[in-house]
XYZ file of C-alpha atoms in Angstrom:
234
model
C 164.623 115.796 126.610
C 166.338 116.321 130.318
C 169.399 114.968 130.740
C 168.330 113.033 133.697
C 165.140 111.194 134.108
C 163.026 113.063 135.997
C 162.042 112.412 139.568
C 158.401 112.058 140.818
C 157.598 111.426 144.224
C 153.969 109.029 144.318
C 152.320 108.986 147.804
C 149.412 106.879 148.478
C 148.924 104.331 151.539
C 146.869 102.144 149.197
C 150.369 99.798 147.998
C 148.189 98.451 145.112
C 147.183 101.660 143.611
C 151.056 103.318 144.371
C 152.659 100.353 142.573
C 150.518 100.382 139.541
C 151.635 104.305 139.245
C 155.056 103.909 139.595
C 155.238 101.028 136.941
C 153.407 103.462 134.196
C 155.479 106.297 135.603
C 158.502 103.945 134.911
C 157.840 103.133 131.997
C 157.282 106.695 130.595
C 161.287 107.486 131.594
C 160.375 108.403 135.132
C 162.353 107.686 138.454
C 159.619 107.243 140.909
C 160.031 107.204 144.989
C 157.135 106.050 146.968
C 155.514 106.891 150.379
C 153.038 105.658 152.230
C 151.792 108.700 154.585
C 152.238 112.688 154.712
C 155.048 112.265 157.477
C 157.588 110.321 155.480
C 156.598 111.983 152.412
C 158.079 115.079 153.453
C 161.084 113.406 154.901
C 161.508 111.584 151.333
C 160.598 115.421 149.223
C 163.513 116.619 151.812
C 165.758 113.870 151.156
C 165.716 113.399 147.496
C 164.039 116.640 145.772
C 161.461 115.670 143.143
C 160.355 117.242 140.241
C 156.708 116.494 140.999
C 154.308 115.133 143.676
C 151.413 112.629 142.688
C 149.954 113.196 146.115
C 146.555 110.590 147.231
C 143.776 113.139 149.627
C 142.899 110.711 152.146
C 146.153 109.504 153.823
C 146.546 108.041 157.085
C 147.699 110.953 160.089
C 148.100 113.836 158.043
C 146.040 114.382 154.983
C 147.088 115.153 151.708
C 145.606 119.000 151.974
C 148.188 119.285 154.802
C 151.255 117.587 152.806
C 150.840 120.159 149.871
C 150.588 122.966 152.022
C 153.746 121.983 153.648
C 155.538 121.039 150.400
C 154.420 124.125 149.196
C 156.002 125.883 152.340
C 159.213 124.702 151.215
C 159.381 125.939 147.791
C 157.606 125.331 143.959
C 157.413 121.815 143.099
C 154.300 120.557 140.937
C 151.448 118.157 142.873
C 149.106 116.402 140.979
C 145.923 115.511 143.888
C 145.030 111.856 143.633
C 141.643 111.110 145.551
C 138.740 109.086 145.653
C 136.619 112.171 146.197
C 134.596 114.199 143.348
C 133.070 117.016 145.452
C 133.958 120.053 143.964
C 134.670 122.107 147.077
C 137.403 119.277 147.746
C 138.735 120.483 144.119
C 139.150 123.724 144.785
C 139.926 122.779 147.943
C 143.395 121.205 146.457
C 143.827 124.148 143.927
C 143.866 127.155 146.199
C 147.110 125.249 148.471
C 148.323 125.279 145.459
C 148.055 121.984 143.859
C 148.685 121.917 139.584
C 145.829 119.162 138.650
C 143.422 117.181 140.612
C 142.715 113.113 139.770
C 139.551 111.166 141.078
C 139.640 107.663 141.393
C 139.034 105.693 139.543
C 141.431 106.720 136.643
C 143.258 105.417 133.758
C 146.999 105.021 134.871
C 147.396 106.535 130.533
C 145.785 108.754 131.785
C 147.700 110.077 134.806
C 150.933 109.415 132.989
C 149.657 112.388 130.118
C 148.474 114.683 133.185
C 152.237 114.067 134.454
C 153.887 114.939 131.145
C 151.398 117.913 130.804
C 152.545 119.775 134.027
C 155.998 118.601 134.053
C 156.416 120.263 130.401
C 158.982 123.127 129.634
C 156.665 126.516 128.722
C 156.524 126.976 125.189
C 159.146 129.682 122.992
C 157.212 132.428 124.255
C 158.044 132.431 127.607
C 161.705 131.696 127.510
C 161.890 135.321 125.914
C 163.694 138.163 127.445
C 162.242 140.025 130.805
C 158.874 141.068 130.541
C 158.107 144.614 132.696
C 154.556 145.960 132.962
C 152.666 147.285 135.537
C 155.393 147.336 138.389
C 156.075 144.070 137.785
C 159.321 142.517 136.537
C 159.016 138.551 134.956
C 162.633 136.741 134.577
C 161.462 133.410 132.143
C 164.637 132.326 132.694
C 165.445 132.598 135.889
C 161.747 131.971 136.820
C 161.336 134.774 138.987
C 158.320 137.607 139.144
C 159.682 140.713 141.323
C 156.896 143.160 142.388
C 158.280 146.688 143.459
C 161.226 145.453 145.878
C 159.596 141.845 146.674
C 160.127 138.558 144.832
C 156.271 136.951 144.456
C 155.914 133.404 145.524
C 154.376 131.719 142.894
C 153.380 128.133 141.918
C 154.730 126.994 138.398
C 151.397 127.428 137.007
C 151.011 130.932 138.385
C 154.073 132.017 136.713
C 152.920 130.224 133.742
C 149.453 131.957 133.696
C 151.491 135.933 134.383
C 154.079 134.849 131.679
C 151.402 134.181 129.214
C 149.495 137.243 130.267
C 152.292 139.478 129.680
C 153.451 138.591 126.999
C 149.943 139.414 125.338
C 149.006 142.562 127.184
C 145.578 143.906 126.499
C 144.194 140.317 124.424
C 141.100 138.703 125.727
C 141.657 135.143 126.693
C 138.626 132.140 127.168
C 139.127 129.677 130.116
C 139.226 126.744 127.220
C 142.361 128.939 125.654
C 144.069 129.559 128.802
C 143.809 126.099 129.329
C 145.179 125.047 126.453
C 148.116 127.971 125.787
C 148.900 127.929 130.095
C 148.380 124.427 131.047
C 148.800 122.476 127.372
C 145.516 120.532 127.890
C 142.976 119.833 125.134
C 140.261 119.094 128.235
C 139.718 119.461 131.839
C 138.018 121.128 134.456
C 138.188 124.652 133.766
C 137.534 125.393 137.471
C 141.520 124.825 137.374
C 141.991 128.222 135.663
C 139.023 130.359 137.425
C 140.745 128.966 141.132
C 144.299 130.046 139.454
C 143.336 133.685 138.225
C 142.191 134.163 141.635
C 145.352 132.900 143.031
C 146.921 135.279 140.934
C 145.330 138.041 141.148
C 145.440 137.955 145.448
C 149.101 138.388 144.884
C 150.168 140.646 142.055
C 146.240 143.066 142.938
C 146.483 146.354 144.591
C 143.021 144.933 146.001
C 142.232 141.635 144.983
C 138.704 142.270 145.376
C 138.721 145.009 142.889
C 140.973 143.374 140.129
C 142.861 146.261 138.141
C 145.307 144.286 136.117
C 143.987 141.089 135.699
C 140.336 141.694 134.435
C 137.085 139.752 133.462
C 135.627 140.381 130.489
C 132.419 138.965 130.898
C 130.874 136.201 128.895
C 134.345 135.904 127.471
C 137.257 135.570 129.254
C 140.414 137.554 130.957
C 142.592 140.179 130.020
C 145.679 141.960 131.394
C 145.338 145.668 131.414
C 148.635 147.504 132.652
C 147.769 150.752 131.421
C 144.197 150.789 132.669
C 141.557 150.703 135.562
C 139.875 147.968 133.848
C 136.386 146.495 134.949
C 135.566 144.730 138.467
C 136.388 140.800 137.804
């Protein structure tokens, strides 16, 4: 367990559906702040760093596509999407800026509260091994940092997640509903989350993202991470 509870930052304009949040939040061990709109919530995420975002889509002034994009200016910190809308394209939408999970409404507050605990969970033994090296790039579990030639990447928690796990099992062949469950700890979900965060990936650790040389499909089955090889087109 942390030492301190941990911080999560719920913004919603819709007081009803923010208070019934930060009472099951609360009640899980959480300290929860509360906005209203995208302005103040990055004035409150500057103020009083949290250690995750449950961020509503539709918010009054600035929508929640454009607070995640500027939270995720400032540096990693987890957002769980909250919305009312089930379009898929809104989805990935949320995923590509970034975003770790994606809630429609209507939900189970249970339910919310295990998506929390799921993202805000410390990586597994594996990753908090020593420095991982392959393929020009250098992983630090520890320190959390991925260098690449004489650059530091700037990746999301789950991105790091995803190369850590990768890494460490160099040349194994790995389903969507396994990546899902080793990466992100989930049992279920939309496994457009892990096809929107391989491509993530891969635009930032790819020669030519288009042509995917280290991070490769294996089609009909899954991904692999081939340092030593060309690999096939993903």
């Amino acid at each position: 367990m942390n030492a301190a509870p941990t911080r999560i930052l719920v913004v919603d304009d819709d007081p009803t559906v923010s208070e019934v949040i930060a009472e099951y939040l609360g009640r899980a061990g959480h300290t929860v702040d509360r906005a209203a709109d995208g302005p103040s919530a990055l004035v409150r995420a500057d103020a009083v760093r949290p250690d995750l975002v449950v961020l509503d889509l539709m918010l009054p002034g600035m929508d929640g596509f454009a607070v995640c994009a500027r939270l995720r200016a400032r540096g990693p910190v987890p957002v769980i999407m909250l919305t009312a809308r089930g379009d898929e394209d809104d989805r990935i939408a949320g995923l590509e800026l970034g975003a770790d999970d994606y809630v429609t409404k209507p939900f189970s507050p249970r339910e919310l509260v295990l998506r929390v605990e799921s993202v805000l969970r410390r990586r597994p033994p594996e990753r908090r091994a020593g420095v991982l090296r392959a393929a020009g790039l250098t992983l630090d579990p520890a320190a959390r940092r991925v260098v690449k030639g004489d650059g530091e990447l700037a990746l999301t928690q789950r991105e790091f997640d995803l190369l850590a796990h990768f890494m460490s099992h160099p040349g194994e062949v790995f389903g969507r509903e396994e990546l899902m469950r080793d990466v992100w700890g989930w049992d279920f979900g939309d496994l457009s989350t892990v096809t929107v965060h391989i491509r993530r990936l891969r635009a930032k650790v790819e020669a030519d993202p288009a042509v995917p040389r280290l991070i490769t499909t294996v089609w009909g089955v899954g991904y692999r991470f081939d340092p030593e090889s060309g690999g096939t087109e993903g």
